[in-house]
Coordinates of C-alpha atoms and ligand atoms in Angstrom, one line a residue:
Chain G
M29 CA -9.7 -7.5 117.6
S30 CA -12.9 -8.2 115.7
T31 CA -13.9 -6.2 112.6
P32 CA -15.5 -2.9 113.6
I33 CA -19.2 -2.8 112.7
L34 CA -18.8 0.8 111.5
Q35 CA -15.6 2.6 110.5
T36 CA -15.2 5.9 108.8
K37 CA -11.8 7.2 107.6
A38 CA -11.1 10.9 107.0
L39 CA -14.7 11.5 106.2
C40 CA -15.4 15.0 104.9
R41 CA -18.5 16.8 103.7
S42 CA -19.1 20.5 103.0
F43 CA -22.0 22.4 101.8
G44 CA -20.6 25.4 100.0
A45 CA -18.6 27.3 102.6
V46 CA -20.0 25.3 105.5
T47 CA -18.0 22.3 106.6
A48 CA -20.4 19.8 108.1
A49 CA -17.8 17.0 108.5
R50 CA -14.0 17.3 108.7
D51 CA -11.8 14.3 108.8
L52 CA -14.1 12.1 110.8
D53 CA -12.3 8.9 112.0
V54 CA -14.9 6.9 113.9
T55 CA -14.6 3.2 114.8
I56 CA -17.4 1.4 116.5
A57 CA -17.2 -2.2 117.7
P58 CA -20.2 -4.6 117.6
G59 CA -22.4 -4.2 120.7
E60 CA -21.4 -0.7 121.6
I61 CA -24.0 1.9 122.6
V62 CA -22.6 5.2 121.5
G63 CA -24.1 8.6 122.2
V64 CA -23.4 11.6 119.9
I65 CA -23.6 15.1 121.4
G66 CA -23.1 18.5 119.8
S67 CA -24.8 21.8 119.4
N68 CA -27.2 22.6 116.5
G69 CA -25.4 22.4 113.2
A70 CA -22.5 20.5 114.5
G71 CA -22.8 17.8 111.8
K72 CA -24.6 15.0 113.7
T73 CA -27.3 14.4 111.2
T74 CA -24.9 14.9 108.3
F75 CA -22.8 12.0 109.8
I76 CA -25.9 9.7 109.9
N77 CA -26.9 10.8 106.4
M78 CA -23.5 9.9 105.0
V79 CA -23.2 6.6 106.8
T80 CA -26.7 5.5 105.5
G81 CA -26.0 6.5 101.9
Y82 CA -28.4 9.5 101.8
L83 CA -25.7 12.0 101.4
P84 CA -22.4 11.3 99.5
P85 CA -19.3 12.4 101.4
S86 CA -17.0 14.9 99.7
S87 CA -14.1 12.5 100.5
G88 CA -13.2 9.7 102.9
Q89 CA -14.3 6.2 103.5
I90 CA -17.1 4.4 105.2
L91 CA -16.9 0.7 106.0
F92 CA -19.9 -1.3 107.4
E93 CA -18.6 -4.6 108.8
G94 CA -15.5 -4.1 106.7
R95 CA -17.3 -3.5 103.4
S96 CA -17.3 -0.1 101.8
I97 CA -20.7 1.4 101.4
L98 CA -19.6 4.4 99.3
G99 CA -21.8 4.9 96.3
K100 CA -24.5 2.6 97.5
P101 CA -28.1 3.9 97.9
P102 CA -29.8 3.8 101.3
R103 CA -31.9 0.8 100.3
A104 CA -28.8 -1.3 99.6
I105 CA -27.2 -0.3 102.9
I106 CA -30.4 -1.2 104.8
R107 CA -30.3 -4.6 103.2
M108 CA -26.7 -5.0 104.4
G109 CA -27.9 -4.7 108.0
M110 CA -28.0 -1.0 108.9
A111 CA -31.1 1.0 109.9
R112 CA -31.9 4.5 111.1
S113 CA -34.6 6.6 112.6
F114 CA -35.2 10.2 111.9
Q115 CA -35.0 13.5 113.7
V116 CA -38.6 14.1 112.6
A117 CA -40.3 10.7 112.4
Q118 CA -40.6 9.6 108.8
L119 CA -43.8 7.6 108.5
F120 CA -46.8 7.3 106.1
P121 CA -49.1 9.9 107.6
E122 CA -52.4 9.0 105.9
L123 CA -52.1 5.3 106.6
T124 CA -52.8 3.7 110.0
V125 CA -50.0 2.8 112.4
L126 CA -50.7 -0.9 111.8
E127 CA -50.5 -0.4 108.0
N128 CA -47.2 1.4 108.5
M129 CA -45.8 -1.6 110.3
L130 CA -47.2 -4.1 107.8
I131 CA -45.6 -2.2 105.0
A132 CA -42.3 -2.4 106.8
L133 CA -42.8 -6.1 107.3
V134 CA -43.5 -6.7 103.6
A135 CA -40.4 -4.6 102.7
A136 CA -38.2 -6.7 105.1
E137 CA -39.1 -9.8 103.2
G138 CA -37.4 -8.7 100.0
P139 CA -37.0 -5.9 97.4
R140 CA -39.7 -7.3 95.1
P141 CA -43.0 -7.5 97.0
S142 CA -45.9 -9.5 95.5
F143 CA -48.5 -7.6 93.6
I144 CA -51.1 -10.3 94.1
L145 CA -50.7 -11.8 97.6
P146 CA -52.4 -9.7 100.3
M147 CA -50.3 -7.5 102.6
A148 CA -52.3 -8.0 105.7
T149 CA -51.8 -11.7 106.4
A150 CA -52.7 -13.0 109.8
K151 CA -49.1 -13.8 110.5
R152 CA -47.9 -10.3 109.6
V153 CA -50.7 -8.6 111.6
R154 CA -49.7 -10.6 114.6
Q155 CA -46.0 -9.7 114.2
A156 CA -46.9 -6.0 113.7
K157 CA -49.1 -6.0 116.8
D158 CA -46.5 -7.7 118.9
L159 CA -44.0 -5.1 117.9
L160 CA -46.4 -2.2 118.6
E161 CA -47.0 -3.8 122.0
E162 CA -43.3 -4.1 122.7
F163 CA -43.0 -0.4 122.1
G164 CA -46.1 0.4 124.1
V165 CA -48.0 2.0 121.2
E166 CA -50.5 -0.8 120.4
R167 CA -53.4 1.4 121.3
F168 CA -52.7 3.6 118.2
G169 CA -52.8 0.6 115.8
D170 CA -55.9 1.7 114.0
S171 CA -55.3 5.4 114.1
V172 CA -53.8 7.2 111.1
V173 CA -50.3 8.4 111.8
S174 CA -51.2 12.0 111.4
A175 CA -53.5 11.7 114.4
V176 CA -50.9 10.1 116.7
P177 CA -49.0 12.2 119.2
Q178 CA -45.3 13.1 118.5
G179 CA -43.8 10.8 121.2
A180 CA -45.6 7.8 119.8
R181 CA -44.6 8.6 116.3
K182 CA -40.9 8.6 117.3
L183 CA -41.4 5.2 118.8
I184 CA -43.2 3.9 115.7
D185 CA -40.4 5.3 113.6
I186 CA -37.8 3.3 115.6
A187 CA -40.0 0.2 115.7
M188 CA -40.2 0.3 111.9
A189 CA -36.4 0.6 111.6
L190 CA -36.0 -2.5 113.7
I191 CA -38.3 -4.6 111.5
S192 CA -35.5 -5.2 109.0
T193 CA -33.5 -6.9 111.9
P194 CA -30.5 -4.6 111.5
R195 CA -27.2 -5.2 113.3
M196 CA -26.6 -1.5 113.6
L197 CA -29.2 1.2 114.4
L198 CA -28.6 4.9 114.1
L199 CA -31.1 7.1 116.0
D200 CA -31.3 10.8 115.2
E201 CA -32.5 12.5 118.4
P202 CA -35.0 9.8 119.4
T203 CA -36.3 12.0 122.2
S204 CA -36.7 15.3 120.3
G205 CA -40.2 16.6 120.3
V206 CA -41.0 14.4 123.3
S207 CA -42.0 16.0 126.7
V208 CA -39.4 15.8 129.5
E209 CA -41.6 13.5 131.5
E210 CA -41.8 11.0 128.6
K211 CA -38.2 11.0 127.6
F212 CA -36.9 8.4 130.0
G213 CA -39.8 6.1 129.4
L214 CA -39.3 6.3 125.7
M215 CA -35.6 5.6 126.0
D216 CA -36.2 2.7 128.4
T217 CA -38.6 1.2 125.8
V218 CA -36.2 1.7 123.0
M219 CA -33.1 0.3 124.8
R220 CA -35.0 -2.7 126.0
A221 CA -36.0 -3.6 122.5
V222 CA -32.5 -2.8 121.1
R223 CA -30.9 -5.1 123.7
R224 CA -33.4 -7.9 123.0
H225 CA -32.5 -7.6 119.3
G226 CA -28.8 -7.4 120.1
V227 CA -28.3 -4.3 118.0
T228 CA -25.3 -1.9 118.0
V229 CA -26.6 1.6 118.6
L230 CA -25.5 5.1 117.8
F231 CA -27.8 7.8 118.9
V232 CA -27.8 11.6 118.8
E233 CA -29.1 13.2 121.9
H234 CA -29.1 16.7 123.4
D235 CA -30.1 15.7 126.9
M236 CA -26.9 14.9 128.8
E237 CA -28.8 13.0 131.5
I238 CA -30.1 10.6 128.9
V239 CA -26.7 10.2 127.4
E240 CA -25.2 9.5 130.7
R241 CA -27.8 7.0 131.6
Y242 CA -27.8 4.8 128.5
V243 CA -24.4 4.9 126.7
S244 CA -21.0 3.4 127.2
R245 CA -19.3 5.9 125.0
V246 CA -19.8 9.5 123.8
L247 CA -18.7 11.3 120.7
A248 CA -18.8 15.1 121.0
F249 CA -19.2 16.9 117.7
Y250 CA -18.4 20.5 117.2
S251 CA -18.4 22.3 113.9
G252 CA -18.0 19.2 111.8
E253 CA -15.2 17.7 114.0
I254 CA -15.1 15.2 116.8
I255 CA -13.6 17.1 119.7
S256 CA -13.8 14.3 122.3
D257 CA -14.4 10.6 122.3
G258 CA -14.5 8.4 125.4
T259 CA -16.7 7.3 128.3
P260 CA -19.4 9.7 129.4
S261 CA -17.4 10.8 132.5
Q262 CA -14.3 11.4 130.4
V263 CA -16.1 13.4 127.7
F264 CA -18.2 15.4 130.2
A265 CA -15.0 16.3 132.1
D266 CA -13.3 17.6 128.9
E267 CA -12.8 21.4 129.1
K268 CA -13.5 21.9 125.4
V269 CA -16.7 19.9 125.6
R270 CA -17.9 21.8 128.6
E271 CA -17.2 25.1 126.9
L272 CA -18.4 24.3 123.3
V273 CA -21.1 21.7 123.7
I274 CA -22.6 21.4 127.1
G275 CA -22.4 25.1 128.0
H276 CA -24.1 25.8 124.7
G277 CA -27.6 25.1 125.9
H278 CA -29.7 22.4 124.3
A279 CA -31.8 24.0 121.7
T280 CA -33.2 20.6 120.8
D281 CA -36.1 21.5 118.6
K282 CA -35.1 24.7 117.1
K283 CA -34.6 23.2 113.7
R284 CA -36.3 20.4 112.0
N285 CA -34.2 18.7 109.4
M286 CA -36.0 16.1 107.4
A287 CA -33.4 13.5 107.2
Chain U
M25 CA -53.2 -17.8 100.4
I26 CA -55.6 -15.7 98.3
H27 CA -58.5 -14.7 100.5
I28 CA -61.9 -14.3 98.8
D29 CA -63.6 -11.2 100.3
R30 CA -67.0 -9.6 99.9
S31 CA -65.7 -7.2 97.2
M32 CA -64.6 -10.1 95.0
V33 CA -67.9 -11.9 95.4
G34 CA -69.6 -8.6 94.5
L35 CA -67.4 -8.0 91.5
A36 CA -68.0 -11.6 90.2
A37 CA -71.8 -11.2 90.7
A38 CA -71.8 -7.8 88.9
T39 CA -69.9 -9.3 86.0
L40 CA -72.4 -12.1 85.6
I41 CA -75.3 -9.7 85.9
L42 CA -73.9 -7.5 83.2
A43 CA -73.1 -10.5 81.0
A44 CA -76.7 -11.7 81.4
M45 CA -78.0 -8.3 80.6
G46 CA -76.4 -8.6 77.2
G47 CA -79.2 -11.0 76.3
F48 CA -82.0 -8.4 76.5
V49 CA -80.7 -4.8 76.6
P50 CA -81.1 -2.9 73.3
D51 CA -78.1 -2.5 71.0
W52 CA -77.6 1.2 71.7
L53 CA -77.4 0.5 75.5
A54 CA -75.0 -2.5 75.0
F55 CA -72.8 -0.2 72.9
I56 CA -72.8 2.6 75.5
L57 CA -71.9 0.0 78.2
T58 CA -69.1 -1.5 76.0
L59 CA -67.5 1.9 75.5
A60 CA -68.0 2.8 79.2
L61 CA -66.4 -0.4 80.5
A62 CA -63.5 -0.1 78.0
K63 CA -63.0 3.5 79.2
A64 CA -63.2 2.3 82.8
L65 CA -60.3 -0.1 82.2
V66 CA -58.2 2.9 81.1
V67 CA -59.3 4.8 84.2
Q68 CA -58.2 1.8 86.3
G69 CA -54.7 2.5 85.2
V70 CA -55.1 6.2 86.0
V71 CA -56.3 5.2 89.5
L72 CA -53.4 2.8 89.9
Q73 CA -51.1 5.8 89.4
M74 CA -53.1 8.1 91.5
R75 CA -52.9 5.7 94.4
A76 CA -49.1 5.9 94.0
G77 CA -49.3 9.7 94.0
L78 CA -48.9 10.3 90.3
V79 CA -51.5 12.0 88.0
S80 CA -51.1 11.3 84.3
F81 CA -52.6 13.7 81.8
G82 CA -51.3 11.5 79.0
Q83 CA -52.8 8.1 79.5
G84 CA -54.4 8.7 76.0
L85 CA -50.9 7.7 74.7
F86 CA -51.3 4.1 75.7
F87 CA -55.1 4.1 75.0
C88 CA -54.2 5.2 71.5
V89 CA -51.4 2.6 71.1
G90 CA -53.9 -0.1 72.1
G91 CA -56.4 1.2 69.6
Y92 CA -53.9 1.5 66.7
A93 CA -52.5 -1.9 67.5
V94 CA -55.9 -3.4 66.9
G95 CA -56.5 -1.3 63.7
M96 CA -53.0 -1.9 62.3
G97 CA -52.9 -5.5 63.3
G98 CA -55.9 -6.1 61.0
Q99 CA -54.9 -3.7 58.3
F100 CA -51.3 -4.5 57.9
F101 CA -50.3 -7.6 59.7
G102 CA -53.2 -10.0 59.0
I103 CA -54.1 -10.5 62.6
H104 CA -57.9 -10.7 62.8
D105 CA -58.7 -12.3 66.1
A106 CA -59.9 -9.9 68.7
P107 CA -58.3 -11.4 71.8
L108 CA -55.0 -11.7 70.0
L109 CA -55.2 -8.1 68.8
L110 CA -55.9 -7.0 72.4
V111 CA -52.9 -8.9 73.6
V112 CA -50.7 -7.4 70.9
G113 CA -51.9 -3.9 71.8
A114 CA -51.2 -4.5 75.5
L115 CA -47.7 -5.8 74.7
A116 CA -47.0 -2.9 72.4
A117 CA -48.1 -0.5 75.1
V118 CA -46.0 -2.3 77.8
A119 CA -43.0 -2.2 75.4
L120 CA -43.4 1.5 74.9
A121 CA -43.9 2.1 78.6
A122 CA -40.8 0.1 79.4
V123 CA -38.8 2.7 77.5
L124 CA -40.7 5.8 78.5
G125 CA -40.9 4.6 82.1
L126 CA -37.2 5.0 82.4
L127 CA -37.7 8.7 81.9
M128 CA -41.1 9.1 83.6
T129 CA -40.2 7.5 86.9
R130 CA -37.6 10.3 87.5
Y131 CA -40.5 12.8 87.8
R132 CA -43.2 13.5 90.3
D133 CA -46.2 15.8 90.7
I134 CA -46.8 18.4 88.1
F135 CA -43.6 17.4 86.2
F136 CA -44.9 13.9 85.8
A137 CA -48.3 15.2 84.7
M138 CA -47.0 17.6 82.1
L139 CA -44.4 15.2 80.8
S140 CA -47.0 12.5 80.3
L141 CA -49.1 15.0 78.5
A142 CA -46.2 16.0 76.3
L143 CA -45.4 12.4 75.3
S144 CA -49.0 11.8 74.3
M145 CA -49.1 14.9 72.3
I146 CA -46.0 13.8 70.4
L147 CA -47.8 10.6 69.4
F148 CA -50.8 12.7 68.4
G149 CA -48.5 14.9 66.2
V150 CA -46.9 11.9 64.6
L151 CA -50.2 10.2 63.8
V152 CA -51.6 13.4 62.3
K153 CA -48.6 13.6 60.0
S154 CA -48.8 9.9 59.0
S155 CA -50.8 9.8 55.8
D156 CA -50.5 6.0 55.6
L157 CA -52.5 5.9 58.8
G158 CA -55.1 8.3 57.6
S159 CA -53.7 11.4 59.2
T160 CA -56.4 13.2 61.3
D161 CA -59.2 11.0 59.9
G162 CA -57.6 7.8 61.1
F163 CA -59.0 4.6 59.5
N164 CA -61.6 2.0 59.9
V165 CA -60.9 -1.2 61.9
H166 CA -61.7 -4.5 60.2
P167 CA -64.3 -6.6 62.0
A168 CA -62.4 -9.2 64.1
T169 CA -63.0 -12.8 64.8
F170 CA -63.3 -14.2 68.3
F171 CA -61.2 -17.2 69.1
G172 CA -61.4 -18.0 65.4
H173 CA -65.2 -17.6 65.0
S174 CA -66.6 -14.9 62.9
F175 CA -70.0 -13.4 63.7
S176 CA -72.7 -11.5 61.8
N177 CA -73.0 -7.8 62.5
E178 CA -75.8 -8.3 65.1
S179 CA -74.1 -11.0 67.2
Y180 CA -70.7 -9.3 66.7
K181 CA -71.8 -6.5 69.0
S182 CA -73.1 -8.9 71.6
V183 CA -70.0 -11.0 71.6
L184 CA -67.8 -7.9 71.9
Y185 CA -70.0 -6.7 74.7
L186 CA -69.5 -10.1 76.5
L187 CA -65.8 -10.0 75.9
T188 CA -65.6 -6.5 77.3
V189 CA -67.7 -7.4 80.4
F190 CA -65.5 -10.4 81.2
L191 CA -62.3 -8.5 80.6
A192 CA -63.6 -5.7 82.8
G193 CA -64.7 -8.1 85.5
G194 CA -61.4 -10.1 85.4
G195 CA -59.4 -6.9 85.3
A196 CA -61.3 -5.6 88.3
L197 CA -60.7 -8.8 90.3
I198 CA -57.0 -8.7 89.6
L199 CA -56.8 -5.0 90.4
H200 CA -58.7 -5.6 93.6
M201 CA -56.0 -8.1 94.7
V202 CA -53.3 -5.7 93.5
H203 CA -54.6 -2.8 95.6
H204 CA -54.5 -5.0 98.7
S205 CA -51.2 -6.7 97.9
G206 CA -47.8 -5.9 99.4
L207 CA -46.8 -3.9 96.3
G208 CA -50.2 -2.2 96.1
R209 CA -49.9 -0.9 99.6
I210 CA -46.3 0.0 99.1
W211 CA -47.3 2.2 96.1
E212 CA -49.5 4.1 98.6
A213 CA -46.5 4.3 100.9
I214 CA -44.5 5.8 98.1
R215 CA -47.1 8.5 97.7
E216 CA -46.9 9.2 101.4
N217 CA -43.2 9.2 102.0
E218 CA -40.6 8.1 99.5
I219 CA -37.6 8.6 101.8
R220 CA -39.1 6.1 104.2
V221 CA -39.8 3.6 101.5
E222 CA -36.1 3.9 100.4
Y223 CA -35.1 3.4 104.0
L224 CA -37.2 0.2 104.2
G225 CA -34.8 -1.2 101.6
L226 CA -37.0 -0.7 98.6
S227 CA -36.5 1.3 95.4
P228 CA -39.4 3.7 94.9
R229 CA -38.4 4.4 91.4
W230 CA -38.5 0.7 90.2
L231 CA -41.7 0.0 92.0
L232 CA -43.3 3.0 90.3
Y233 CA -41.9 1.7 87.0
A234 CA -43.9 -1.5 87.6
N235 CA -46.9 0.7 88.3
Y236 CA -46.4 2.6 85.1
L237 CA -46.2 -0.6 83.0
L238 CA -49.4 -2.0 84.5
A239 CA -51.3 1.2 84.0
A240 CA -50.1 1.3 80.3
A241 CA -51.4 -2.3 79.8
F242 CA -54.8 -1.4 81.1
A243 CA -55.0 1.7 79.0
A244 CA -54.1 -0.3 75.9
L245 CA -56.7 -2.9 76.7
G246 CA -59.3 -0.2 77.0
G247 CA -58.1 1.4 73.7
G248 CA -58.2 -1.9 71.9
L249 CA -61.8 -2.6 73.0
T250 CA -62.8 0.9 72.1
A251 CA -61.4 0.5 68.6
L252 CA -63.2 -2.8 68.1
A253 CA -66.5 -1.4 69.4
T254 CA -66.5 1.8 67.3
G255 CA -64.8 0.2 64.3
H256 CA -62.7 3.3 63.9
I257 CA -59.5 4.8 65.2
D258 CA -58.0 8.3 64.9
P259 CA -55.3 10.4 66.5
E260 CA -57.9 12.0 68.8
M261 CA -57.3 9.0 71.0
A262 CA -54.0 10.4 72.0
F263 CA -55.2 14.0 72.3
W264 CA -54.9 15.6 75.7
T265 CA -58.7 16.1 76.1
T266 CA -59.1 12.3 75.9
S267 CA -56.6 11.9 78.7
G268 CA -58.3 14.6 80.6
E269 CA -61.5 12.7 80.5
F270 CA -59.8 9.7 82.1
V271 CA -58.7 11.8 84.9
F272 CA -62.1 13.3 85.2
I273 CA -63.7 9.9 85.5
A274 CA -61.0 8.8 88.0
L275 CA -61.8 11.8 90.2
L276 CA -65.6 11.2 89.8
G277 CA -65.3 7.7 91.1
G278 CA -62.5 8.0 93.6
T279 CA -59.6 5.7 94.2
A280 CA -60.9 3.9 97.2
H281 CA -62.4 0.8 95.5
V282 CA -61.9 -1.0 92.2
A283 CA -65.6 -0.7 91.4
A284 CA -65.6 3.1 91.5
P285 CA -64.1 3.7 88.0
F286 CA -66.8 1.4 86.4
I287 CA -69.6 3.2 88.2
A288 CA -68.1 6.6 87.3
A289 CA -67.5 5.7 83.6
I290 CA -71.1 4.4 83.2
L291 CA -72.5 7.5 84.9
F292 CA -70.3 9.7 82.8
A293 CA -71.4 8.0 79.6
F294 CA -75.1 8.6 80.4
V295 CA -74.7 12.1 81.6
R296 CA -72.8 12.9 78.5
T297 CA -75.2 11.2 76.2
Y298 CA -78.2 12.9 77.6
A299 CA -76.5 16.2 78.1
I300 CA -75.5 16.3 74.4
E301 CA -79.0 15.3 73.4
F302 CA -80.9 17.9 75.4
T303 CA -78.4 20.8 75.7
P304 CA -76.0 20.2 72.8
H305 CA -74.1 23.4 73.4
T306 CA -73.7 23.3 77.2
W307 CA -72.8 19.8 78.0
Q308 CA -69.2 20.6 78.8
M309 CA -70.6 23.2 81.3
I310 CA -72.7 20.5 82.9
L311 CA -69.7 18.2 83.2
G312 CA -67.8 21.2 84.7
F313 CA -70.5 21.6 87.4
V314 CA -70.5 17.9 88.1
L315 CA -66.8 17.9 88.7
L316 CA -67.0 21.0 90.8
G317 CA -69.7 19.4 92.9
I318 CA -67.6 16.2 93.3
I319 CA -64.5 18.1 94.4
V320 CA -66.3 20.3 96.8
F321 CA -68.8 17.8 98.3
L322 CA -67.2 14.4 97.7
P323 CA -63.5 14.9 97.5
K324 CA -63.0 11.1 97.6
G325 CA -65.4 10.6 94.7
L326 CA -68.7 8.9 94.3
W327 CA -67.4 5.8 96.1
S328 CA -67.5 7.7 99.4
L329 CA -71.3 7.6 99.2
V330 CA -71.1 3.8 99.2
Q331 CA -68.6 3.9 102.0
S332 CA -70.5 6.2 104.3
K333 CA -73.6 4.0 103.8
R334 CA -71.6 0.9 104.8
R335 CA -70.2 2.7 107.8
A336 CA -73.7 3.8 108.9
K337 CA -74.8 0.2 108.7
A338 CA -71.8 -1.1 110.7
Ligands
ATP2 N1 -28.6 19.6 102.7 C1 -27.9 20.7 103.2 N2 -27.6 21.7 102.4 C2 -26.9 22.7 102.9 N3 -26.4 22.8 104.2 C3 -26.6 21.7 105.0 C4 -27.4 20.6 104.5 N4 -27.5 19.7 105.6 C5 -26.8 20.3 106.6 N5 -26.3 21.5 106.3 C6 -25.4 22.3 107.1 O1 -24.4 21.5 107.6 C7 -24.2 21.8 109.0 C8 -24.5 20.5 109.8 O2 -25.8 20.2 109.8 P1 -26.5 19.0 110.6 O3 -27.9 18.9 110.2 O4 -25.6 17.8 110.3 O5 -26.4 19.4 112.1 P2 -26.9 18.7 113.4 O6 -25.7 18.5 114.2 O7 -27.7 17.5 113.0 O8 -27.8 19.8 114.0 P3 -29.2 19.7 114.8 O9 -28.8 19.5 116.2 O10 -29.8 21.0 114.6 O11 -30.0 18.6 114.2 C9 -25.2 22.9 109.4 O12 -24.4 24.1 109.2 C10 -26.2 22.8 108.3 O13 -26.8 24.1 108.0
MG3 MG1 -29.6 16.9 113.3

């Protein structure tokens, strides 16, 4: 068997009395598309935050392509080939969409950007525009981010994450804040791009129809634990999952965690 | 790779015009302009930080280091050449910033502002207590040579004016490139969203560290030129009101264009000169009203007047 792209061993994290992660053993193979479900506060974002170095685990191990990432800051983990998007899009609100993409392009070229050579070279502008086009948001190129609708912002957030050409992408609720009619279009766009770039994906999603449509495997979180792991039909048939996760209503946008 | 744009042509032209003016403007005007341009160089550093989301109320610290380096270089170390003294000052400021930056880059917002103020007041306190450096009175700066040539009192001022004009022009050209460079734009991104910058694989802290060093170098350059022009240095250079003036001028001009601090500094110098002359007791009040007007009507500074005119033309 090839090395897993992501592996966690007995990963734990608590916030005071709250246990947000309890003994998480997750193994993801390259090329998998994994959906993560779980009601509000189940620990989905905490999992992504730990795996990308934003939040130190209380205990346990995290291996990315067989190498431990414990103690590394997010920027180092990004340079190893991981990327993420955010539950609430994390962009540069007062800069234009194009500038946002250009900054990501400069960043992808290395950790010490030039202080003399211009950011907006013809080559980078072309790359940025191509990517915006691939995500169907090229018409917003010259708008400042704060003036762009929520759905487009989520797409830009994901497009930005892909600029570093990651081998693994973690998407935290890519369709939250997006209208029901737009959700499938957004996911189609994202999945097409992801397949083209050959990226392993783990995404958090409250909408079971979306999960069913796009993933090959589902992890069901409940109260910091994984209560079911398998194909969508297996997980959705699980009694515990039906009772604790799916029956729970999908209060997608009740809370807005930053990261 | 480097693209020559309209701003760069404009800056080069303005530099040459200012340099040519040196031939016929009266001494007092050349003196005011020298001081204003020197001050504007310090303000460029403040603007550099503002673009990255940081406001320093202690840039007087590096201004003072630049000034004292020039004074002490001549007084104690036998360095008498102006360009060399300025380089020494800038290096001293960068060395100090390299140490202080380790602390400063951990802080943001009001904490950064207050800590920068605190550090400059420490230097102020130290200088006031240093009798070898003249305590509160400071001391006079020896006349310097320029690339080995010494000048009579008359031409000394003209040469210093020219040097200041060319340093200001050169500095402006470099900063214009910096503002549009990859790093320059990433500094803005740090101001907007540090978490995202980190998740792009960059270290906001170390990039801000570079910003801090560059701002310190510009402040020291301005301080050194000021010391050469006035022929005197004292601890007041590190006092918080001096730093406040730099912030004032930065706000007056705005951060949108590298020319703005120069325009603002020159305007500030004239407003102050005339205000002191005509209403000696109320000039601070006049400055207060000017700032009030700017913040209310032109929150992006005087430069927004230029920008809106350009937009109207386009
Ligand atoms: N920084 C924090 N400080 C304190 N408690 C936290 C923090 N982050 C998360 N928690 C708690 O940990 C638990 C898991 O939170 P997490 O954000 O991971 O849930 P989630 O599954 O992403 O939920 P949602 O669907 O609402 O996004 C919650 O009880 C939450 O209140
Ligand atoms: Mg969450």
